[in-house]
Amino acid sequence: MKSDWAVLAAGLRRNLAAGVRLALFLPVRTLDFRVSPGSFAMLAGFNVLVALAGAFLRNGTPGHLDVEALPAVLGQFALVLAVALVVARIHRRAELTLALATALIASDWLFEAAGTAIQIAAGLGAFDRLALGLGAASVAYLAWAFVVMIRALVVSAGWRMPRSLASAGVLAAMFLAFVLAFPRTELWIADEPEEEDELDAPWSPEQRTLHRQEAWLRAPGAWDEAGLRFAVARAEPLRSPR
């Protein structure tokens, strides 16, 4: 008999594989996902580790783990569960809550990898010679994420008007919340260099704030993954907590 951990590990592999098929528009069914509270928790934990690895690659060393960013990262999963519950109520299917929530986060790790690759490529100047190259990549990234989100709904619940249209509207609202309103945090952030001005005098608080703003705009990791990491980065100071 398999141990509980072996069952959870097998469920994680199954959900990751189904997430790839979902994101790459390959055939996938609801039964391809492993749906249980433990499997959802394992999948969420794996996505957190991938987000940490992505932040490390984007921001580099020297740096440190930002524990204060963890509540915002975990809050994304709470929001997904809440939205999935609303969709389940719309369809009058209680079992849909966990099934949809699992499908919605099953491909998160793939989007994290793709987003990190785009940011690193941008930092290396891959888009410098292409007019609107980074902007086009950003829009394509967001469109891909949105379409995959709707596909997760169709795979999990089918398409039954008008309930599916209402559910798609709820998911679109969640998407906009992630893009426009959700806190942008990085689990790994680069250490700020200790710099002085030309006269070796300590910087004033205003000078340090301006320096952090400029460094944030220059950094490859300044663009946010959940949605507007590329498209609408805001000019605000670097802070411990995306």
Short mmCIF file of C-alpha atoms in Angstrom, two decimals:
data_model
loop_
_atom_site.label_atom_id
_atom_site.label_comp_id
_atom_site.label_asym_id
_atom_site.label_seq_id
_atom_site.Cartn_x
_atom_site.Cartn_y
_atom_site.Cartn_z
CA MET A 1 0.00 0.00 0.00
CA LYS A 2 1.35 3.41 -0.94
CA SER A 3 2.13 5.92 1.78
CA ASP A 4 0.22 9.19 1.95
CA TRP A 5 3.27 11.07 0.67
CA ALA A 6 3.64 8.72 -2.29
CA VAL A 7 -0.01 9.28 -3.18
CA LEU A 8 0.40 13.06 -2.92
CA ALA A 9 3.60 12.95 -5.01
CA ALA A 10 1.83 10.91 -7.69
CA GLY A 11 -1.05 13.38 -7.63
CA LEU A 12 1.38 16.28 -8.02
CA ARG A 13 2.99 14.69 -11.08
CA ARG A 14 -0.42 14.06 -12.55
CA ASN A 15 -1.57 17.64 -11.98
CA LEU A 16 1.64 19.12 -13.40
CA ALA A 17 1.30 17.00 -16.53
CA ALA A 18 -2.36 17.99 -16.91
CA GLY A 19 -1.39 21.62 -16.40
CA VAL A 20 1.08 21.42 -19.29
CA ARG A 21 -1.56 19.91 -21.55
CA LEU A 22 -4.02 22.59 -20.50
CA ALA A 23 -1.59 25.45 -21.15
CA LEU A 24 -0.36 24.05 -24.47
CA PHE A 25 -3.91 23.41 -25.72
CA LEU A 26 -3.46 19.66 -25.88
CA PRO A 27 -6.34 17.27 -25.14
CA VAL A 28 -7.07 17.17 -21.42
CA ARG A 29 -10.03 16.03 -19.31
CA THR A 30 -11.22 16.65 -15.80
CA LEU A 31 -10.22 13.08 -14.92
CA ASP A 32 -6.61 13.91 -15.85
CA PHE A 33 -6.39 16.06 -12.71
CA ARG A 34 -5.97 14.68 -9.22
CA VAL A 35 -8.56 16.57 -7.14
CA SER A 36 -8.30 16.51 -3.35
CA PRO A 37 -7.41 19.01 -0.61
CA GLY A 38 -3.99 17.41 -0.20
CA SER A 39 -3.27 17.47 -3.92
CA PHE A 40 -4.25 21.14 -4.12
CA ALA A 41 -1.96 21.96 -1.20
CA MET A 42 0.93 20.06 -2.80
CA LEU A 43 0.39 21.85 -6.10
CA ALA A 44 0.25 25.23 -4.37
CA GLY A 45 3.43 24.46 -2.44
CA PHE A 46 5.22 23.42 -5.63
CA ASN A 47 4.14 26.67 -7.31
CA VAL A 48 5.53 28.66 -4.38
CA LEU A 49 8.90 26.92 -4.77
CA VAL A 50 8.90 27.63 -8.51
CA ALA A 51 8.03 31.28 -7.79
CA LEU A 52 10.99 31.43 -5.38
CA ALA A 53 13.30 29.92 -8.01
CA GLY A 54 12.01 32.37 -10.62
CA ALA A 55 12.54 35.35 -8.31
CA PHE A 56 16.08 34.13 -7.59
CA LEU A 57 16.88 33.91 -11.31
CA ARG A 58 15.37 37.34 -11.97
CA ASN A 59 16.97 39.21 -9.08
CA GLY A 60 20.21 37.29 -8.59
CA THR A 61 22.74 37.60 -5.83
CA PRO A 62 23.51 39.07 -3.40
CA GLY A 63 19.95 38.83 -2.16
CA HIS A 64 17.75 37.29 0.48
CA LEU A 65 14.47 35.48 1.05
CA ASP A 66 11.65 37.94 1.70
CA VAL A 67 9.46 36.20 4.27
CA GLU A 68 7.13 39.20 4.38
CA ALA A 69 6.12 38.46 0.77
CA LEU A 70 4.82 34.99 1.63
CA PRO A 71 1.33 36.09 2.82
CA ALA A 72 0.70 37.88 -0.49
CA VAL A 73 1.87 34.83 -2.46
CA LEU A 74 -0.33 32.47 -0.43
CA GLY A 75 -3.19 34.94 -0.68
CA GLN A 76 -3.35 34.26 -4.41
CA PHE A 77 -4.38 30.67 -3.72
CA ALA A 78 -7.01 31.81 -1.24
CA LEU A 79 -8.46 34.13 -3.88
CA VAL A 80 -8.49 31.32 -6.46
CA LEU A 81 -10.38 29.08 -4.03
CA ALA A 82 -12.88 31.84 -3.25
CA VAL A 83 -13.52 32.49 -6.94
CA ALA A 84 -13.84 28.77 -7.65
CA LEU A 85 -16.44 28.59 -4.87
CA VAL A 86 -18.43 31.38 -6.52
CA VAL A 87 -18.28 29.59 -9.87
CA ALA A 88 -19.38 26.34 -8.21
CA ARG A 89 -22.38 28.17 -6.74
CA ILE A 90 -23.25 29.55 -10.19
CA HIS A 91 -23.21 26.02 -11.62
CA ARG A 92 -24.83 24.55 -8.49
CA ARG A 93 -22.09 21.93 -8.25
CA ALA A 94 -20.25 21.90 -4.93
CA GLU A 95 -17.61 19.46 -6.20
CA LEU A 96 -16.57 21.98 -8.86
CA THR A 97 -14.86 24.22 -6.29
CA LEU A 98 -11.74 22.14 -5.79
CA ALA A 99 -11.71 20.78 -9.35
CA LEU A 100 -11.70 24.25 -10.89
CA ALA A 101 -9.22 25.64 -8.35
CA THR A 102 -6.82 22.79 -9.14
CA ALA A 103 -7.13 23.34 -12.89
CA LEU A 104 -6.59 27.09 -12.47
CA ILE A 105 -3.23 26.71 -10.71
CA ALA A 106 -2.00 23.53 -12.44
CA SER A 107 -0.13 25.49 -15.12
CA ASP A 108 1.09 28.34 -12.87
CA TRP A 109 4.60 26.91 -12.77
CA LEU A 110 4.76 26.94 -16.58
CA PHE A 111 3.71 30.60 -16.69
CA GLU A 112 6.30 31.41 -14.03
CA ALA A 113 9.01 29.77 -16.14
CA ALA A 114 7.86 31.53 -19.31
CA GLY A 115 7.61 34.90 -17.56
CA THR A 116 11.07 34.53 -16.06
CA ALA A 117 12.51 33.62 -19.46
CA ILE A 118 10.97 36.73 -21.03
CA GLN A 119 12.31 38.96 -18.27
CA ILE A 120 15.81 37.51 -18.47
CA ALA A 121 15.76 37.86 -22.26
CA ALA A 122 14.66 41.49 -21.89
CA GLY A 123 17.46 42.11 -19.40
CA LEU A 124 19.96 40.70 -21.88
CA GLY A 125 18.70 43.04 -24.59
CA ALA A 126 16.90 40.43 -26.69
CA PHE A 127 14.10 42.89 -27.48
CA ASP A 128 16.25 45.98 -27.99
CA ARG A 129 16.29 45.74 -31.79
CA LEU A 130 12.61 44.84 -32.12
CA ALA A 131 10.10 47.67 -32.23
CA LEU A 132 7.52 47.01 -29.52
CA GLY A 133 9.14 43.59 -28.99
CA LEU A 134 8.77 43.50 -25.22
CA GLY A 135 5.30 45.04 -25.40
CA ALA A 136 4.17 42.40 -27.90
CA ALA A 137 5.60 39.63 -25.73
CA SER A 138 3.81 41.11 -22.71
CA VAL A 139 0.44 41.27 -24.45
CA ALA A 140 0.88 37.74 -25.80
CA TYR A 141 1.76 36.50 -22.31
CA LEU A 142 -1.35 38.07 -20.79
CA ALA A 143 -3.60 36.81 -23.59
CA TRP A 144 -2.20 33.31 -23.19
CA ALA A 145 -2.84 33.37 -19.45
CA PHE A 146 -6.41 34.59 -19.92
CA VAL A 147 -7.30 32.00 -22.57
CA VAL A 148 -5.84 29.17 -20.49
CA MET A 149 -7.87 30.37 -17.50
CA ILE A 150 -11.08 30.18 -19.54
CA ARG A 151 -10.05 26.79 -20.88
CA ALA A 152 -9.68 25.56 -17.29
CA LEU A 153 -13.30 26.57 -16.75
CA VAL A 154 -14.49 24.75 -19.88
CA VAL A 155 -12.51 21.60 -19.03
CA SER A 156 -13.78 21.57 -15.45
CA ALA A 157 -17.42 22.57 -15.96
CA GLY A 158 -18.16 22.39 -19.67
CA TRP A 159 -19.81 25.31 -21.45
CA ARG A 160 -23.44 25.77 -20.53
CA MET A 161 -25.06 29.13 -21.20
CA PRO A 162 -25.78 31.36 -19.41
CA ARG A 163 -23.97 29.98 -16.36
CA SER A 164 -20.67 29.56 -18.14
CA LEU A 165 -20.77 33.14 -19.39
CA ALA A 166 -21.38 34.39 -15.85
CA SER A 167 -18.55 32.19 -14.59
CA ALA A 168 -16.23 33.56 -17.27
CA GLY A 169 -17.10 37.05 -16.07
CA VAL A 170 -16.16 36.10 -12.50
CA LEU A 171 -12.84 34.68 -13.69
CA ALA A 172 -12.19 37.81 -15.77
CA ALA A 173 -12.71 39.92 -12.65
CA MET A 174 -10.19 37.75 -10.79
CA PHE A 175 -7.74 38.13 -13.68
CA LEU A 176 -8.04 41.92 -13.54
CA ALA A 177 -7.59 41.83 -9.78
CA PHE A 178 -4.33 39.92 -10.18
CA VAL A 179 -3.18 42.25 -12.94
CA LEU A 180 -4.15 45.62 -11.50
CA ALA A 181 -4.68 45.35 -7.77
CA PHE A 182 -2.90 42.38 -6.22
CA PRO A 183 0.31 43.25 -4.34
CA ARG A 184 3.44 42.69 -6.40
CA THR A 185 5.94 40.77 -4.29
CA GLU A 186 9.07 38.73 -4.92
CA LEU A 187 10.04 35.87 -2.61
CA TRP A 188 13.71 36.59 -3.36
CA ILE A 189 14.88 40.17 -3.59
CA ALA A 190 18.28 41.60 -4.42
CA ASP A 191 20.17 43.39 -1.68
CA GLU A 192 20.46 47.12 -2.16
CA PRO A 193 24.05 48.29 -2.65
CA GLU A 194 25.40 50.67 -0.08
CA GLU A 195 26.40 53.66 -2.20
CA GLU A 196 27.52 57.12 -1.30
CA ASP A 197 27.66 60.26 -3.40
CA GLU A 198 30.80 61.69 -4.92
CA LEU A 199 31.64 63.59 -1.76
CA ASP A 200 31.31 60.41 0.37
CA ALA A 201 28.54 62.08 2.36
CA PRO A 202 25.60 59.97 3.55
CA TRP A 203 22.56 60.07 1.28
CA SER A 204 19.45 61.84 2.45
CA PRO A 205 16.21 59.81 2.72
CA GLU A 206 14.95 61.53 -0.44
CA GLN A 207 18.10 60.58 -2.37
CA ARG A 208 17.86 56.97 -1.25
CA THR A 209 14.20 56.79 -2.25
CA LEU A 210 15.00 58.14 -5.72
CA HIS A 211 17.87 55.67 -6.05
CA ARG A 212 15.61 52.75 -5.14
CA GLN A 213 13.02 53.89 -7.67
CA GLU A 214 15.62 54.06 -10.44
CA ALA A 215 17.12 50.70 -9.47
CA TRP A 216 13.68 49.09 -9.47
CA LEU A 217 12.96 50.37 -12.97
CA ARG A 218 16.31 49.09 -14.24
CA ALA A 219 16.14 45.66 -12.64
CA PRO A 220 15.18 42.69 -14.87
CA GLY A 221 12.87 41.51 -12.08
CA ALA A 222 10.95 44.75 -11.90
CA TRP A 223 8.13 43.41 -14.07
CA ASP A 224 5.47 41.41 -12.31
CA GLU A 225 4.46 37.81 -13.13
CA ALA A 226 0.82 37.55 -12.22
CA GLY A 227 -0.20 39.82 -15.00
CA LEU A 228 1.48 43.19 -15.29
CA ARG A 229 5.03 42.14 -14.67
CA PHE A 230 5.67 43.21 -18.22
CA ALA A 231 2.82 45.42 -19.39
CA VAL A 232 2.22 48.05 -16.71
CA ALA A 233 5.09 48.13 -14.20
CA ARG A 234 4.57 50.97 -11.76
CA ALA A 235 7.24 53.45 -10.77
CA GLU A 236 7.25 52.92 -7.03
CA PRO A 237 10.14 52.42 -4.59
CA LEU A 238 11.58 48.97 -3.98
CA ARG A 239 10.05 47.49 -0.89
CA SER A 240 10.50 44.33 1.10
CA PRO A 241 7.19 42.88 0.09
CA ARG A 242 5.07 41.62 -5.69
#
